[in-house]
Coordinates of C-alpha atoms in Angstrom, one line a residue:
X1 CA -20.0 -13.2 14.5
X2 CA -19.1 -10.0 12.5
X3 CA -15.8 -11.5 11.5
X4 CA -17.5 -14.6 10.3
X5 CA -20.2 -12.7 8.3
X6 CA -23.0 -14.1 10.5
X7 CA -24.2 -10.9 12.3
X8 CA -27.7 -9.5 11.7
X9 CA -28.3 -6.0 10.4
X10 CA -28.1 -3.3 13.0
X11 CA -31.0 -0.9 13.9
X12 CA -29.2 2.0 12.2
X13 CA -29.0 0.1 9.0
X14 CA -32.7 -0.7 8.8
X15 CA -34.2 2.3 10.5
X16 CA -34.2 4.6 7.5
X17 CA -36.1 2.0 5.4
X18 CA -38.7 1.6 8.2
X19 CA -39.1 5.3 8.5
X20 CA -39.5 5.8 4.7
X21 CA -42.1 3.0 4.5
X22 CA -44.0 4.5 7.4
X23 CA -44.0 8.0 5.8
X24 CA -45.3 6.5 2.5
X25 CA -48.1 4.7 4.1
X26 CA -49.2 7.8 6.2
X27 CA -48.9 10.0 3.1
X28 CA -51.0 7.7 1.0
X29 CA -53.7 7.5 3.7
X30 CA -53.8 11.3 4.1
X31 CA -54.0 11.8 0.4
X32 CA -56.9 9.4 0.1
X33 CA -58.7 11.1 3.0
X34 CA -58.2 14.5 1.4
X35 CA -59.6 13.3 -2.0
X36 CA -62.5 11.6 -0.2
X37 CA -63.3 14.7 1.8
X38 CA -63.1 17.0 -1.3
X39 CA -64.8 14.9 -3.9
X40 CA -66.6 12.1 -2.0
X41 CA -66.6 8.5 -3.4
X42 CA -65.4 9.7 -6.8
X43 CA -62.4 11.4 -5.1
X44 CA -61.6 8.2 -3.3
X45 CA -61.5 6.4 -6.7
X46 CA -59.4 9.2 -8.2
X47 CA -57.0 9.0 -5.3
X48 CA -56.5 5.3 -5.8
X49 CA -55.9 5.8 -9.5
X50 CA -53.3 8.5 -8.8
X51 CA -51.5 6.4 -6.3
X52 CA -51.5 3.4 -8.7
X53 CA -50.0 5.5 -11.5
X54 CA -47.4 7.1 -9.1
X55 CA -46.5 3.6 -7.8
X56 CA -46.1 2.3 -11.3
X57 CA -43.9 5.2 -12.4
X58 CA -41.7 4.8 -9.2
X59 CA -41.4 1.1 -9.8
X60 CA -40.2 1.6 -13.4
X61 CA -37.7 4.3 -12.3
X62 CA -36.4 2.2 -9.5
X63 CA -35.9 -0.9 -11.5
X64 CA -32.2 -0.4 -12.1
X65 CA -31.7 0.5 -8.5
X66 CA -33.5 -2.7 -7.3
X67 CA -31.4 -4.7 -9.9
X68 CA -28.1 -3.3 -8.6
X69 CA -29.2 -3.9 -5.0
X70 CA -29.9 -7.5 -6.0
X71 CA -26.3 -7.8 -7.3
X72 CA -26.7 -7.5 -11.0
X73 CA -24.8 -4.8 -12.9
X74 CA -24.5 -4.0 -16.6
X75 CA -21.0 -3.7 -18.1
X76 CA -21.6 0.1 -18.5
X77 CA -22.4 0.4 -14.8
X78 CA -19.3 -1.6 -13.8
X79 CA -17.1 0.6 -15.9
X80 CA -18.0 3.8 -14.0
X81 CA -17.6 2.4 -10.4
X82 CA -15.0 4.0 -8.1
X83 CA -13.2 2.1 -5.4
X84 CA -16.0 2.5 -2.8
X85 CA -18.7 1.6 -5.3
X86 CA -16.8 -1.4 -6.6
X87 CA -16.5 -2.7 -3.0
X88 CA -20.2 -2.2 -2.5
X89 CA -21.0 -3.9 -5.8
X90 CA -18.8 -6.9 -5.0
X91 CA -20.6 -7.3 -1.6
X92 CA -24.0 -7.2 -3.3
X93 CA -22.9 -9.7 -5.9
X94 CA -21.6 -12.1 -3.2
X95 CA -24.8 -11.8 -1.3
X96 CA -26.7 -12.5 -4.5
X97 CA -24.8 -15.8 -4.8
X98 CA -25.6 -16.8 -1.2
X99 CA -22.5 -15.5 0.6
X100 CA -22.6 -13.7 4.0
X101 CA -20.3 -10.7 3.7
X102 CA -18.5 -8.5 6.2
X103 CA -16.6 -5.4 5.4
X104 CA -13.2 -5.7 7.1
X105 CA -11.6 -2.7 5.3
X106 CA -8.7 -0.9 7.1
X107 CA -8.2 2.8 6.2
X108 CA -7.4 3.0 2.5
X109 CA -7.3 -0.8 2.0
X110 CA -10.8 -2.1 1.0
X111 CA -11.4 -5.7 1.9
X112 CA -14.3 -8.1 2.3
X113 CA -14.6 -11.3 4.2
X114 CA -17.3 -13.7 3.0
X115 CA -18.6 -17.1 4.0
X116 CA -21.2 -19.4 2.4
X117 CA -23.4 -22.2 3.8
X118 CA -20.8 -24.8 2.8
X119 CA -18.2 -23.2 5.1
X120 CA -16.1 -21.8 2.3
X121 CA -14.5 -18.5 3.1
X122 CA -13.3 -15.7 0.9
X123 CA -10.8 -12.9 1.6
X124 CA -11.5 -10.3 -1.2
X125 CA -9.0 -7.5 -1.9
X126 CA -9.2 -4.8 -4.5
X127 CA -6.8 -3.3 -7.0
X128 CA -7.5 0.5 -7.0
X129 CA -9.8 1.5 -9.9
X130 CA -7.7 4.7 -10.7
X131 CA -4.6 2.6 -11.1
X132 CA -6.4 0.1 -13.3
X133 CA -7.7 2.9 -15.5
X134 CA -4.2 4.4 -15.9
X135 CA -2.8 1.0 -16.9
X136 CA -5.3 0.4 -19.7
X137 CA -3.2 2.2 -22.3
X138 CA 0.1 0.8 -20.9
X139 CA 1.5 -2.8 -20.8
X140 CA -0.3 -4.7 -18.0
X141 CA 1.8 -4.6 -14.8
X142 CA 2.3 -7.4 -12.4
X143 CA 0.2 -7.1 -9.3
X144 CA 1.7 -7.0 -5.8
X145 CA 0.7 -10.2 -4.3
X146 CA 0.3 -9.1 -0.7
X147 CA -2.4 -11.3 0.7
X148 CA -3.5 -10.8 4.3
X149 CA -2.7 -13.9 6.3
X150 CA -5.2 -15.1 9.0
X151 CA -3.4 -18.3 10.0
X152 CA -5.4 -20.7 7.9
X153 CA -5.1 -22.1 4.4
X154 CA -8.8 -22.7 4.1
X155 CA -9.5 -19.1 3.1
X156 CA -9.7 -18.5 -0.6
X157 CA -8.0 -15.3 -1.5
X158 CA -9.4 -13.2 -4.3
X159 CA -8.0 -10.1 -5.9
X160 CA -10.4 -8.0 -8.0
X161 CA -8.6 -6.0 -10.6
X162 CA -11.0 -4.0 -12.9
X163 CA -8.4 -3.6 -15.6
X164 CA -6.3 -6.0 -17.6
X165 CA -4.0 -8.6 -16.0
X166 CA -0.4 -9.2 -17.0
X167 CA 0.7 -12.6 -18.4
X168 CA 2.8 -13.1 -15.2
X169 CA -0.2 -12.6 -13.0
X170 CA -2.2 -15.1 -15.1
X171 CA 0.6 -17.7 -14.8
X172 CA 0.9 -17.2 -11.0
X173 CA -2.9 -17.5 -10.6
X174 CA -2.9 -20.8 -12.5
X175 CA -0.9 -22.6 -9.8
X176 CA -2.9 -24.7 -7.3
X177 CA -3.7 -22.7 -4.1
X178 CA -2.7 -19.4 -5.6
X179 CA -4.6 -16.2 -5.2
X180 CA -7.6 -16.1 -7.5
X181 CA -7.9 -13.2 -9.8
X182 CA -10.9 -11.4 -11.2
X183 CA -10.0 -9.1 -14.0
X184 CA -12.2 -6.7 -15.8
X185 CA -13.6 -9.3 -18.2
X186 CA -14.4 -11.8 -15.4
X187 CA -15.8 -9.0 -13.3
X188 CA -18.3 -8.0 -16.0
X189 CA -19.4 -11.7 -16.4
X190 CA -19.7 -12.1 -12.6
X191 CA -21.7 -8.8 -12.3
X192 CA -24.1 -10.0 -15.1
X193 CA -25.1 -13.1 -13.2
X194 CA -22.3 -15.7 -13.5
X195 CA -21.2 -17.4 -10.3
X196 CA -17.6 -17.9 -9.0
X197 CA -17.9 -21.6 -9.9
X198 CA -18.8 -20.6 -13.5
X199 CA -15.8 -18.3 -13.6
X200 CA -13.6 -21.2 -12.6
X201 CA -12.5 -19.6 -9.3
X202 CA -14.0 -22.2 -6.8

């Protein structure tokens, strides 16, 4: 189930959120009780107002975090991602579009496996961010097309390259059944809300 992206979250993945929520509720109740004990009914009203203002401020401050967790990134946010953050952002973007995602990375080779409700499967590999940054001022190199084989042709292979692609790469990607490429321009559009279909990859 993990290999197919159909496993549920594990306890260690959701426990911090539950603990944080519990602490917030207990803290709010204790604060209201303290205000009520110190100032009576007026203190209770004041405590509610304080909690409302604090909640509004936290919501405004967390809006970019919530947006990124929902799979939407601005071009400026995409530009500063390292390899690990790019893999996390890609997983979030895929989940935003309805894909079930599994991290199948091996050591220093980040990879994602994704499956959607229509049975389509993606094998997503990444070009290192540092290598892409070094190549921005040089002629675009040709990528090494080392796709991981899993014994089936039904898997759509995608290489995410945050830099600029060479003309040779673009020609090779235009052939039917070739590895699909997401360069920096496509990545920014995808992160901003476009789907893989709108990018012409599916």
